[in-house]
XYZ file of C-alpha atoms in Angstrom:
724
model
C 83.359 -9.009 -52.161
C 80.341 -11.240 -50.568
C 78.923 -10.679 -47.102
C 78.275 -13.029 -44.346
C 74.427 -12.903 -45.042
C 74.962 -13.664 -49.008
C 77.224 -16.561 -47.909
C 74.763 -17.848 -45.267
C 71.726 -17.644 -48.164
C 74.308 -19.702 -50.589
C 75.077 -22.396 -48.023
C 71.428 -23.071 -47.113
C 70.792 -23.107 -50.858
C 73.272 -25.739 -51.290
C 72.541 -27.633 -47.852
C 72.011 -31.564 -48.782
C 70.797 -34.133 -46.323
C 73.384 -36.229 -44.486
C 73.552 -40.094 -44.558
C 70.771 -42.433 -44.830
C 67.680 -42.276 -42.646
C 66.638 -44.732 -40.191
C 64.364 -47.768 -41.615
C 61.323 -47.989 -38.956
C 59.981 -50.794 -41.300
C 63.095 -52.850 -40.345
C 63.262 -51.592 -36.939
C 59.873 -50.398 -35.502
C 59.749 -48.099 -32.570
C 58.205 -50.859 -30.123
C 61.369 -52.412 -30.489
C 63.574 -49.358 -30.401
C 61.669 -48.107 -27.522
C 64.073 -48.089 -24.282
C 66.325 -50.011 -25.984
C 69.092 -47.645 -24.621
C 67.546 -47.918 -20.898
C 68.421 -49.993 -17.859
C 64.972 -50.715 -17.576
C 62.741 -53.076 -15.141
C 63.001 -55.882 -17.997
C 66.885 -55.895 -17.924
C 66.924 -55.676 -14.183
C 64.862 -58.757 -13.752
C 66.879 -60.349 -16.513
C 70.446 -59.466 -15.342
C 70.118 -59.254 -11.268
C 69.542 -61.764 -8.820
C 65.716 -62.246 -8.080
C 66.105 -61.096 -4.470
C 68.313 -57.744 -5.720
C 66.028 -57.143 -8.301
C 62.972 -57.138 -5.877
C 64.592 -55.122 -3.434
C 65.341 -52.824 -6.114
C 62.085 -52.519 -7.510
C 60.547 -51.946 -4.027
C 62.593 -48.486 -3.641
C 61.744 -47.787 -7.235
C 58.191 -48.648 -7.445
C 56.972 -48.123 -3.672
C 59.461 -45.582 -2.518
C 61.074 -47.724 0.042
C 64.701 -46.824 1.622
C 67.250 -48.450 -0.625
C 69.512 -50.933 0.786
C 73.416 -50.249 -0.187
C 74.049 -53.688 0.205
C 72.633 -54.311 -3.160
C 74.704 -51.831 -5.061
C 77.652 -54.341 -5.984
C 75.449 -56.363 -7.941
C 73.664 -53.486 -9.396
C 76.818 -52.241 -10.606
C 78.143 -55.381 -11.986
C 75.124 -56.102 -14.049
C 75.147 -52.280 -14.919
C 78.499 -52.618 -16.238
C 78.546 -55.654 -17.969
C 75.142 -54.464 -19.875
C 76.402 -51.261 -20.695
C 79.822 -52.771 -22.033
C 78.000 -54.953 -24.261
C 76.292 -51.871 -25.897
C 79.717 -50.146 -26.627
C 80.364 -48.395 -23.475
C 83.526 -47.339 -22.057
C 82.687 -44.837 -19.603
C 80.033 -44.228 -16.940
C 78.815 -40.834 -15.854
C 76.975 -39.426 -12.623
C 74.630 -36.671 -14.367
C 73.093 -34.149 -12.008
C 71.299 -30.841 -12.800
C 73.093 -27.706 -10.619
C 71.447 -24.722 -10.514
C 72.609 -23.352 -13.600
C 69.436 -24.740 -15.068
C 71.606 -27.283 -17.617
C 72.843 -30.850 -17.349
C 75.944 -31.779 -15.718
C 78.119 -34.973 -16.173
C 81.327 -36.526 -14.742
C 82.628 -39.022 -17.097
C 85.123 -41.789 -16.083
C 86.345 -44.665 -17.634
C 85.542 -48.356 -16.917
C 89.257 -49.281 -17.068
C 91.360 -49.889 -14.471
C 95.104 -50.472 -15.080
C 96.279 -53.997 -13.325
C 100.027 -53.084 -13.018
C 101.103 -55.626 -15.876
C 100.669 -53.662 -18.590
C 96.896 -54.483 -19.379
C 93.818 -53.552 -17.905
C 89.978 -54.691 -16.828
C 86.772 -52.934 -16.819
C 85.438 -52.305 -13.422
C 82.539 -50.496 -11.879
C 81.770 -51.374 -8.068
C 78.458 -50.299 -5.897
C 80.365 -47.646 -4.179
C 81.164 -45.957 -7.564
C 77.634 -46.375 -8.368
C 76.344 -44.845 -5.239
C 78.726 -41.766 -5.083
C 80.264 -39.403 -7.414
C 82.587 -36.429 -6.201
C 82.467 -33.671 -8.424
C 84.125 -30.257 -7.271
C 81.255 -28.233 -5.530
C 82.827 -24.712 -5.781
C 83.013 -24.668 -9.369
C 78.770 -24.514 -9.494
C 76.284 -21.728 -8.434
C 75.858 -22.258 -4.585
C 74.653 -18.865 -3.275
C 77.136 -19.318 -0.343
C 76.440 -22.565 0.636
C 80.063 -23.400 -0.721
C 82.809 -20.848 -0.516
C 85.461 -21.323 -3.310
C 88.132 -22.560 -1.254
C 85.088 -25.665 0.245
C 85.173 -27.758 -2.989
C 83.638 -30.999 -1.866
C 80.273 -32.012 -3.009
C 78.643 -35.332 -3.925
C 76.709 -36.933 -6.317
C 74.241 -39.486 -5.274
C 72.457 -42.408 -7.537
C 68.829 -41.891 -7.860
C 67.625 -45.570 -8.529
C 63.828 -44.440 -9.064
C 65.299 -42.874 -12.608
C 66.506 -45.240 -14.767
C 69.983 -45.432 -16.189
C 70.677 -45.120 -19.685
C 73.177 -45.411 -22.485
C 74.077 -41.892 -24.617
C 75.062 -43.079 -28.179
C 78.281 -41.374 -29.933
C 79.741 -41.961 -32.893
C 82.871 -42.919 -31.274
C 81.537 -44.667 -28.322
C 78.926 -44.708 -25.705
C 78.468 -43.853 -21.963
C 76.538 -45.410 -19.306
C 74.743 -42.551 -17.488
C 73.631 -42.539 -14.328
C 70.754 -39.972 -12.931
C 72.342 -38.606 -9.552
C 71.295 -35.909 -6.732
C 74.004 -33.706 -6.213
C 74.616 -31.998 -2.385
C 77.013 -30.492 -0.554
C 79.385 -31.894 1.811
C 77.155 -30.224 4.565
C 74.018 -32.069 2.845
C 72.630 -29.501 1.326
C 70.974 -29.298 -2.133
C 73.269 -27.701 -4.457
C 70.790 -28.971 -7.483
C 67.197 -29.376 -8.810
C 66.448 -33.158 -8.510
C 67.221 -33.260 -4.591
C 64.356 -30.563 -3.596
C 62.125 -32.079 -6.137
C 62.280 -35.482 -4.729
C 61.899 -34.220 -1.273
C 58.686 -32.033 -2.416
C 57.083 -35.619 -4.321
C 57.817 -37.238 -1.154
C 56.020 -34.636 0.952
C 53.013 -34.601 -1.113
C 52.999 -38.482 -1.103
C 52.694 -38.168 2.740
C 50.016 -35.832 2.771
C 47.832 -37.393 -0.133
C 47.771 -40.710 1.227
C 46.195 -39.032 4.643
C 43.662 -37.722 2.997
C 42.394 -40.638 1.108
C 42.988 -42.792 4.138
C 39.748 -40.672 5.140
C 37.905 -41.788 2.136
C 38.908 -45.607 3.120
C 41.567 -46.162 0.995
C 44.427 -47.606 3.290
C 47.114 -49.478 0.695
C 47.133 -47.144 -2.231
C 50.806 -47.244 -2.616
C 52.599 -44.114 -3.094
C 51.184 -41.417 -4.569
C 52.909 -39.994 -7.101
C 52.910 -36.614 -8.808
C 53.107 -37.075 -12.703
C 54.169 -34.525 -15.352
C 53.818 -33.795 -19.156
C 55.872 -30.779 -20.330
C 55.436 -29.739 -23.825
C 58.624 -27.791 -25.299
C 58.693 -24.847 -27.477
C 61.442 -24.026 -29.763
C 62.687 -22.517 -33.051
C 64.842 -23.886 -35.507
C 67.059 -21.774 -37.897
C 69.650 -22.389 -40.096
C 73.401 -22.509 -38.248
C 74.754 -19.968 -41.049
C 72.457 -17.490 -40.044
C 73.274 -18.212 -36.464
C 77.138 -17.805 -36.563
C 76.516 -14.773 -38.393
C 74.683 -13.128 -35.624
C 76.492 -12.781 -32.396
C 73.673 -11.775 -30.577
C 72.477 -15.389 -30.993
C 75.692 -16.961 -30.085
C 75.911 -15.420 -27.228
C 72.918 -14.473 -25.788
C 70.267 -16.802 -27.298
C 68.065 -13.991 -28.786
C 68.434 -11.579 -31.321
C 69.168 -7.919 -29.845
C 68.623 -6.039 -33.055
C 66.113 -6.596 -36.057
C 63.510 -4.693 -37.719
C 60.061 -6.285 -38.079
C 59.795 -8.264 -41.400
C 57.116 -7.393 -44.101
C 55.220 -10.682 -42.940
C 55.332 -12.337 -39.280
C 52.662 -14.615 -38.211
C 49.523 -12.447 -38.773
C 48.782 -14.756 -41.694
C 48.300 -17.610 -38.749
C 49.629 -19.639 -41.552
C 52.558 -21.591 -39.473
C 50.443 -23.232 -36.513
C 49.974 -27.037 -37.558
C 51.152 -26.434 -41.151
C 53.163 -28.811 -42.888
C 56.569 -29.304 -41.508
C 59.322 -28.443 -44.087
C 61.213 -31.721 -45.115
C 64.838 -30.735 -43.265
C 63.402 -29.838 -40.157
C 60.947 -33.155 -40.175
C 64.139 -35.037 -40.952
C 65.586 -33.475 -37.685
C 62.503 -34.322 -35.700
C 62.662 -37.517 -36.686
C 66.092 -38.203 -36.115
C 65.632 -36.453 -32.382
C 62.391 -38.843 -31.789
C 64.492 -42.092 -32.625
C 67.280 -40.848 -30.328
C 64.538 -40.119 -27.610
C 63.151 -43.519 -27.935
C 66.060 -45.026 -27.282
C 66.266 -43.236 -23.864
C 62.752 -44.116 -23.048
C 61.586 -40.574 -23.456
C 57.720 -41.326 -24.506
C 57.798 -38.251 -27.141
C 54.155 -38.309 -28.539
C 53.629 -35.061 -30.586
C 55.166 -33.225 -33.130
C 53.866 -29.837 -34.743
C 54.754 -26.534 -36.419
C 54.240 -23.798 -33.511
C 52.309 -20.297 -34.214
C 55.274 -17.877 -35.228
C 57.566 -18.934 -38.402
C 60.461 -21.686 -37.745
C 58.947 -22.485 -34.412
C 57.784 -25.941 -33.290
C 56.715 -28.206 -30.715
C 57.564 -31.872 -29.127
C 55.570 -32.964 -26.134
C 56.028 -36.344 -24.379
C 53.713 -38.392 -22.539
C 52.769 -38.220 -18.578
C 55.243 -39.745 -16.269
C 56.492 -39.613 -12.882
C 57.176 -36.191 -12.056
C 61.496 -36.914 -11.221
C 61.763 -39.072 -14.438
C 59.455 -36.616 -16.308
C 62.209 -33.544 -15.327
C 65.205 -36.374 -16.479
C 63.555 -36.944 -19.799
C 62.806 -32.883 -20.085
C 66.563 -32.424 -20.155
C 67.446 -35.044 -22.116
C 64.827 -33.487 -24.570
C 66.919 -30.134 -25.050
C 70.053 -31.829 -25.221
C 68.943 -33.806 -27.913
C 66.935 -31.298 -29.883
C 70.107 -28.958 -29.505
C 72.444 -32.089 -30.569
C 70.340 -33.238 -33.657
C 69.926 -29.829 -34.897
C 73.261 -29.377 -35.822
C 73.688 -32.487 -37.972
C 71.103 -31.104 -39.973
C 72.791 -27.794 -40.285
C 70.445 -25.881 -37.731
C 70.411 -24.431 -34.724
C 68.034 -24.949 -32.121
C 67.019 -21.829 -30.094
C 65.396 -22.296 -26.658
C 65.259 -18.677 -25.534
C 61.961 -17.774 -24.321
C 62.274 -14.622 -27.009
C 64.631 -15.217 -29.959
C 62.953 -12.768 -32.284
C 61.177 -9.142 -30.904
C 57.530 -9.010 -32.549
C 56.417 -12.377 -32.827
C 55.537 -15.310 -30.536
C 58.177 -16.566 -27.845
C 58.463 -20.222 -26.676
C 57.157 -21.651 -23.426
C 56.971 -24.715 -21.854
C 53.501 -25.819 -20.827
C 53.522 -28.272 -17.861
C 50.809 -30.432 -17.293
C 50.648 -31.776 -13.586
C 48.373 -34.354 -11.752
C 48.566 -36.736 -8.739
C 47.898 -40.632 -8.871
C 48.343 -43.714 -7.620
C 46.744 -47.554 -7.482
C 43.296 -45.978 -7.823
C 44.153 -44.120 -10.669
C 44.655 -40.310 -11.348
C 43.291 -38.495 -8.265
C 42.070 -35.325 -10.486
C 39.682 -37.373 -12.555
C 36.362 -35.756 -12.424
C 34.233 -38.577 -13.698
C 30.641 -38.466 -15.632
C 29.022 -36.309 -12.386
C 32.232 -34.373 -10.837
C 29.413 -32.999 -8.571
C 28.982 -36.372 -7.158
C 32.880 -37.394 -7.053
C 33.527 -35.821 -3.659
C 37.203 -37.563 -3.541
C 38.053 -35.463 -6.873
C 36.641 -32.386 -5.596
C 38.547 -32.502 -2.468
C 41.847 -32.662 -4.477
C 40.560 -30.068 -6.914
C 39.838 -27.725 -4.070
C 43.231 -28.413 -2.371
C 44.725 -27.217 -5.715
C 42.513 -23.872 -5.712
C 43.225 -23.235 -2.235
C 47.097 -23.764 -2.800
C 47.378 -21.660 -5.745
C 45.340 -18.819 -4.392
C 47.495 -18.741 -1.286
C 50.839 -19.548 -3.031
C 49.989 -17.351 -6.326
C 53.418 -15.377 -5.420
C 55.537 -18.636 -5.198
C 54.261 -19.786 -8.816
C 55.428 -16.429 -10.307
C 58.628 -16.390 -8.601
C 59.869 -20.267 -9.890
C 59.007 -19.039 -13.570
C 60.737 -16.033 -13.182
C 63.767 -15.195 -15.503
C 65.403 -12.255 -17.928
C 63.978 -14.479 -20.831
C 60.605 -15.255 -19.694
C 59.990 -11.531 -18.690
C 59.639 -10.961 -22.835
C 56.565 -13.430 -22.610
C 54.786 -13.052 -19.351
C 51.802 -10.571 -19.980
C 52.630 -10.357 -23.774
C 49.403 -11.551 -26.175
C 51.241 -14.733 -26.505
C 51.674 -16.036 -23.169
C 49.622 -15.801 -19.667
C 49.473 -13.038 -17.876
C 52.097 -12.446 -14.590
C 48.860 -12.581 -12.869
C 48.389 -15.945 -11.561
C 44.976 -17.532 -11.626
C 42.986 -20.752 -12.617
C 40.660 -21.413 -15.162
C 38.265 -24.477 -14.425
C 35.855 -24.412 -17.051
C 32.404 -23.885 -16.938
C 31.379 -27.145 -15.609
C 33.854 -27.197 -12.454
C 33.147 -23.151 -11.852
C 29.418 -24.362 -11.589
C 29.807 -26.845 -9.170
C 31.902 -24.567 -6.683
C 29.200 -22.127 -7.165
C 26.521 -24.317 -6.020
C 28.907 -25.732 -2.929
C 29.228 -21.764 -2.639
C 25.602 -21.387 -2.083
C 25.183 -24.657 0.070
C 23.127 -26.989 -2.497
C 24.961 -29.090 -5.302
C 22.451 -30.560 -7.387
C 24.068 -31.430 -10.781
C 27.013 -31.055 -13.269
C 26.783 -30.193 -16.678
C 27.004 -33.261 -18.868
C 29.106 -33.588 -22.280
C 27.276 -33.441 -25.079
C 27.731 -34.295 -28.822
C 28.907 -32.195 -31.569
C 27.279 -32.296 -35.364
C 29.251 -30.197 -38.035
C 26.371 -30.727 -40.748
C 28.127 -33.158 -42.771
C 26.236 -36.494 -42.906
C 29.408 -38.492 -43.529
C 31.628 -37.102 -41.102
C 31.154 -39.025 -37.221
C 29.652 -37.093 -34.564
C 31.784 -35.839 -32.042
C 32.157 -36.166 -28.529
C 31.669 -32.519 -26.574
C 33.482 -31.665 -23.479
C 31.394 -30.065 -20.735
C 33.544 -26.757 -20.882
C 35.792 -25.164 -23.216
C 39.585 -24.755 -22.939
C 41.432 -21.108 -22.205
C 45.052 -20.453 -23.594
C 45.008 -16.960 -21.683
C 45.249 -18.618 -18.280
C 48.481 -19.502 -16.574
C 47.025 -22.352 -14.512
C 44.217 -24.424 -16.312
C 42.155 -27.477 -15.634
C 42.317 -29.122 -19.088
C 39.983 -32.368 -18.270
C 41.927 -34.304 -15.806
C 45.208 -32.342 -14.990
C 46.099 -28.666 -14.714
C 48.360 -27.041 -17.159
C 50.816 -24.533 -15.656
C 51.356 -22.261 -18.947
C 53.509 -19.637 -17.661
C 56.760 -22.064 -17.763
C 59.609 -20.507 -19.742
C 60.919 -22.611 -22.509
C 64.744 -22.690 -21.324
C 63.697 -23.795 -17.839
C 63.955 -27.234 -16.110
C 60.839 -27.973 -15.085
C 61.768 -29.093 -11.607
C 61.591 -25.682 -9.757
C 57.799 -25.309 -11.083
C 57.113 -28.787 -10.014
C 58.808 -28.314 -6.289
C 56.637 -25.252 -5.962
C 53.456 -27.157 -6.949
C 54.143 -30.150 -4.765
C 54.899 -28.631 -2.309
C 52.007 -25.774 -2.019
C 49.716 -28.942 -2.679
C 50.992 -30.909 0.339
C 50.632 -28.069 2.472
C 46.893 -27.714 0.583
C 46.607 -31.601 1.660
C 47.762 -31.150 5.032
C 44.978 -28.563 5.671
C 42.457 -30.759 4.166
C 43.577 -33.849 5.849
C 43.671 -31.876 9.234
C 40.219 -30.155 9.407
C 38.354 -33.655 8.307
C 39.978 -35.224 11.059
C 38.956 -32.396 13.288
C 35.325 -32.623 11.692
C 34.680 -36.568 11.865
C 36.682 -37.511 15.046
C 37.409 -40.775 12.989
C 33.628 -41.252 12.609
C 33.585 -42.126 8.718
C 30.100 -41.791 8.672
C 30.815 -37.752 9.611
C 32.745 -37.718 6.293
C 30.254 -36.734 3.630
C 28.754 -33.567 6.007
C 32.113 -32.588 6.541
C 33.437 -32.572 3.306
C 30.396 -30.467 1.884
C 31.366 -28.143 4.712
C 35.041 -27.847 3.676
C 34.207 -27.264 0.237
C 31.708 -24.578 0.974
C 34.425 -23.161 2.886
C 36.937 -23.416 0.050
C 34.476 -22.197 -2.529
C 34.382 -19.207 -0.732
C 37.196 -18.041 0.393
C 39.230 -18.938 -2.794
C 36.964 -18.236 -5.566
C 39.207 -15.245 -6.359
C 41.406 -17.190 -7.894
C 39.097 -18.542 -10.598
C 39.107 -16.402 -13.790
C 37.932 -17.939 -17.044
C 37.646 -14.991 -19.100
C 40.524 -13.112 -21.468
C 43.506 -13.042 -19.800
C 45.308 -10.763 -21.978
C 42.650 -8.044 -21.287
C 43.367 -4.833 -19.699
C 40.165 -5.408 -17.721
C 41.707 -8.450 -16.157
C 44.382 -6.519 -14.733
C 42.013 -4.402 -13.002
C 39.741 -6.874 -11.665
C 42.568 -8.952 -10.446
C 43.801 -6.143 -8.442
C 40.262 -5.649 -6.932
C 40.630 -9.530 -6.050
C 43.731 -8.889 -4.300
C 45.632 -11.152 -6.514
C 49.436 -10.215 -6.981
C 50.742 -9.036 -10.258
C 54.560 -9.131 -10.459
C 55.489 -7.892 -14.005
C 59.193 -8.465 -13.798
C 61.862 -10.746 -12.224
C 62.865 -9.200 -9.696
C 59.921 -8.227 -7.312
C 58.891 -11.887 -8.435
C 62.072 -13.644 -7.292
C 61.735 -11.375 -4.085
C 58.786 -13.792 -3.244
C 61.052 -16.677 -2.621
C 62.403 -15.215 0.539
C 58.909 -13.806 1.689
C 58.772 -15.318 4.988
C 55.716 -17.399 4.526
C 57.206 -19.016 1.414
C 60.487 -19.763 3.711
C 58.239 -21.506 6.519
C 56.188 -23.424 3.845
C 59.761 -24.875 2.174
C 60.967 -25.463 5.731
C 57.818 -27.088 7.326
C 57.642 -29.673 4.156
C 61.223 -30.653 4.401
C 61.747 -29.600 0.968
C 64.167 -26.360 1.291
C 65.545 -25.373 4.275
C 65.846 -21.389 4.688
C 69.621 -21.506 4.166
C 68.887 -23.419 0.649
C 66.356 -21.300 -0.169
C 68.451 -17.863 0.429
C 71.045 -19.488 -1.642
C 68.768 -20.050 -4.470
C 67.621 -16.462 -4.165
C 70.797 -15.350 -4.589
C 71.955 -17.216 -7.330
C 68.668 -16.273 -9.248
C 69.497 -12.638 -8.692
C 73.109 -13.130 -9.992
C 72.024 -15.036 -12.870
C 69.658 -12.080 -13.897
C 72.158 -9.561 -14.076
C 74.680 -11.860 -15.378
C 72.597 -12.643 -18.362
C 71.608 -8.617 -18.604
C 75.128 -7.569 -18.486
C 76.246 -10.279 -21.108
C 72.689 -8.979 -23.353
C 73.764 -5.161 -22.922
C 77.542 -5.943 -23.380
C 76.959 -7.950 -26.784
C 74.479 -5.069 -28.146
C 77.216 -2.376 -27.424
C 79.967 -4.317 -29.133
C 77.444 -5.485 -32.107
C 76.396 -1.718 -32.315
C 79.943 -0.471 -32.217
C 81.392 -2.909 -34.800
C 78.661 -3.752 -37.144
C 75.966 -1.858 -37.378
C 77.387 2.085 -36.486
C 80.467 1.586 -39.316
C 77.509 0.150 -41.762
C 76.018 3.466 -41.288
C 79.072 5.295 -41.644
C 79.704 3.910 -45.054
C 76.494 4.672 -46.342
C 76.691 7.987 -44.685
C 79.826 8.587 -46.770
C 78.266 7.098 -49.884
C 75.586 9.399 -49.985
C 77.993 12.529 -49.211
C 80.170 11.225 -52.310
C 77.008 11.047 -54.282
C 75.726 14.554 -52.947
C 79.299 16.202 -53.810
C 79.437 14.613 -57.297
C 75.998 15.915 -58.278
C 76.706 19.521 -56.782
C 80.112 19.300 -59.193
C 77.683 18.551 -61.877
C 75.768 21.695 -61.350
C 72.930 19.257 -59.730
C 70.870 20.398 -56.641
C 71.000 16.858 -54.591
C 67.941 15.872 -52.408
C 69.658 15.496 -49.122
C 66.541 14.274 -47.069
C 67.951 10.546 -46.693
C 71.718 11.887 -45.887
C 70.102 14.664 -43.013
C 67.855 11.310 -41.723
C 70.834 8.922 -41.782
C 73.170 11.409 -40.126
C 70.582 12.443 -37.453
C 70.201 8.511 -36.923
C 73.960 7.854 -36.566
C 74.331 10.865 -34.268
C 71.432 9.119 -32.321
C 73.063 5.996 -32.382
C 76.299 7.103 -31.088
C 74.381 8.683 -28.182
C 72.756 5.485 -27.170
C 75.694 3.382 -27.283
C 77.418 5.795 -24.926
C 74.626 5.758 -22.936
C 74.296 1.604 -22.378
C 77.871 1.886 -22.144
C 77.989 4.290 -19.134
C 74.765 2.110 -17.820
C 77.227 -0.639 -17.763
C 79.601 0.981 -15.695
C 77.880 1.661 -12.741
C 76.911 -1.466 -9.911
C 74.864 -1.645 -7.066
C 77.988 -1.621 -4.836
C 78.096 -5.197 -4.098
C 74.115 -5.485 -3.083
C 72.603 -8.336 -5.246
C 69.337 -6.548 -4.962
C 70.562 -2.920 -5.792
C 72.373 -4.619 -8.768
C 69.138 -6.110 -9.877
C 67.370 -2.978 -9.587
C 70.046 -1.117 -11.464
C 69.647 -3.711 -14.432
C 66.215 -3.619 -14.708
C 65.751 0.276 -14.026
C 68.402 1.569 -16.007
C 70.297 -0.798 -18.091
C 67.040 -2.433 -19.854
C 65.734 0.665 -20.959
C 69.258 1.722 -22.359
C 69.231 -1.391 -24.324
C 65.453 -1.007 -25.455
C 66.752 2.381 -26.393
C 69.604 1.404 -28.619
C 67.742 -1.433 -30.127
C 64.879 1.221 -31.414
C 67.420 3.152 -33.210
C 69.211 0.637 -34.551
C 66.085 -0.964 -36.049
C 65.476 2.031 -37.874
C 68.616 2.183 -39.203
C 68.239 -1.378 -40.722
C 65.103 -0.174 -42.477
C 67.331 2.512 -43.808
C 70.706 1.339 -45.296
C 70.849 -0.636 -48.613
C 70.680 -4.279 -48.235
C 74.354 -4.962 -49.044
C 75.637 -2.993 -46.618
C 73.649 -4.276 -43.550
C 75.741 -6.685 -41.711
C 73.593 -8.795 -39.685
C 71.112 -11.855 -41.132
C 67.631 -10.045 -41.047
C 64.262 -11.389 -39.527
C 62.775 -12.228 -43.165
C 65.961 -14.442 -43.844
C 66.274 -16.484 -40.837
C 62.410 -17.208 -40.182
C 61.591 -17.714 -43.511
C 64.700 -19.347 -45.393
C 64.674 -22.993 -44.565
């Protein structure tokens, strides 16, 4: 009798790649890129000039959409899609599940004479109507209040999603209730981009820039993920149900050799990456980087910068495509923040900046101490992060991310800013009242004549910082790998809108409209911000225990777990912040608080229930079998007049008793509740259920090290991580 583990390993050994690969020599990536996108070029080619111009004004300049053009756009979009084999169209939206949702409709409409025609109207393009009671709403919609609307987002291009049996025209949309309240992640993102655009233009106008066009938030997320063989995946009920391993002893080798990071990519994995990139290229997703990450079987894919709204849509496509393509190569993509205990988890570093026709507003230039415009925007970021560190922690809070934040693999739960030596020195000069210089870039020689000299940046990087300046952008490193980047971007844009509002208002008051007074007013403002908000700047080791004590002395918040972090969403100052800038009403904020709290409970309930089931039906029976084998051997030895050594049996017997007790303890903890109060429910899961899960795991992981290999029922860490 073979075990599921043995069958899995045999299947991996027998794996062969499916079908021929893509020939990039015949179809270069430059031709492939955007080929399935209803792009600017396609619009110009297929739409009447006046229609194309009106649509571009909305897309490029943020002008209100003219509903009268919808029929013409819909007709062109339909004809283009059908030429590419599309049979259906879908409004794609992003509900508060964190996943991508789609409602598909056929282009075909029966004519009544036994035939059908392909139709797609402006009305169908602009509006869809999915059931609003079937998605999380946090009380915004009751079960019997079903009406919800999807609204075409013309700023994010439609695209074709290929399938071997046909293609679908996908239309990015916002999603709202019949009452107009946001039920999705896109709507508040678009609102936040509008808010930061308005306030940034006020600041730029003070510097004499009147016609800069929209100021756009840009983002570039770095997606980390694991790939393991699907045979192992299906032999692990915990991975199937929760996305992470609830049991698993530490393997003899983990990541301590540091041989995975940037190492040679295994052939099957590389083939999967190449096809993923090919499909993403067709969708216009500008993926740029791929490499091995730190942990075994962990990888990263990263696109270039884009408009924050498009980047968010593309990020959802990246996660979908990674999952979809991995299956074709006999693997499963794990996006959970901590699939394997004891090795690095996965994050999603979100690089963020602001830009307009003038360029990147966070570009310091060669002499940043002289670049007052840059320093104003940089100071606004410092102020915003310092005042709203609690909010930035809240928008990355989840049960999965709790496994990462604060560990020696991810930034701490304390939100601070790494500025680097150059900028930190400049702000210290401002604090002292006299700014005279910037540390200059140098040249690095490595002592080999044949190697070129390397430009040396004026400051180092810091991987322990949750919010780091990295040359011309800020990198928000605390975002979880499974999360949509919309929430973090909404928070960043909104706090920046508030901070730029403050800056513009203060400079307006100080100058009274006299541009000649601006330099002195800017210098005074920067001095004030440098003095009042220097506490948020930290360039040291964020992993150290000393930093925790220092951060507390500086008054920086440290919300170590999701429950207390999520509480910050409904703090009066944060409710007022989002309401003031028209991003989220108090009712919308409280609904999100309820949804995220409920999700925390549901995630942990699923994990705990799965742990009980696996322990009772797989681990405990295996322990009983080994116990029986040892008893049988001891009995036979006694029959032969021998004195059996009972150390292993005694140890196993104690372990079995402990395992039974801890299973019972976890079951009992699941039998309690918070009496209908979501905050008490959350506290119960955090304070009672999680410790019971940890306790059960400790015992089960010891059992794995004692039981014979042929009796252990679950694929082990060394198998899943190192057999590829």
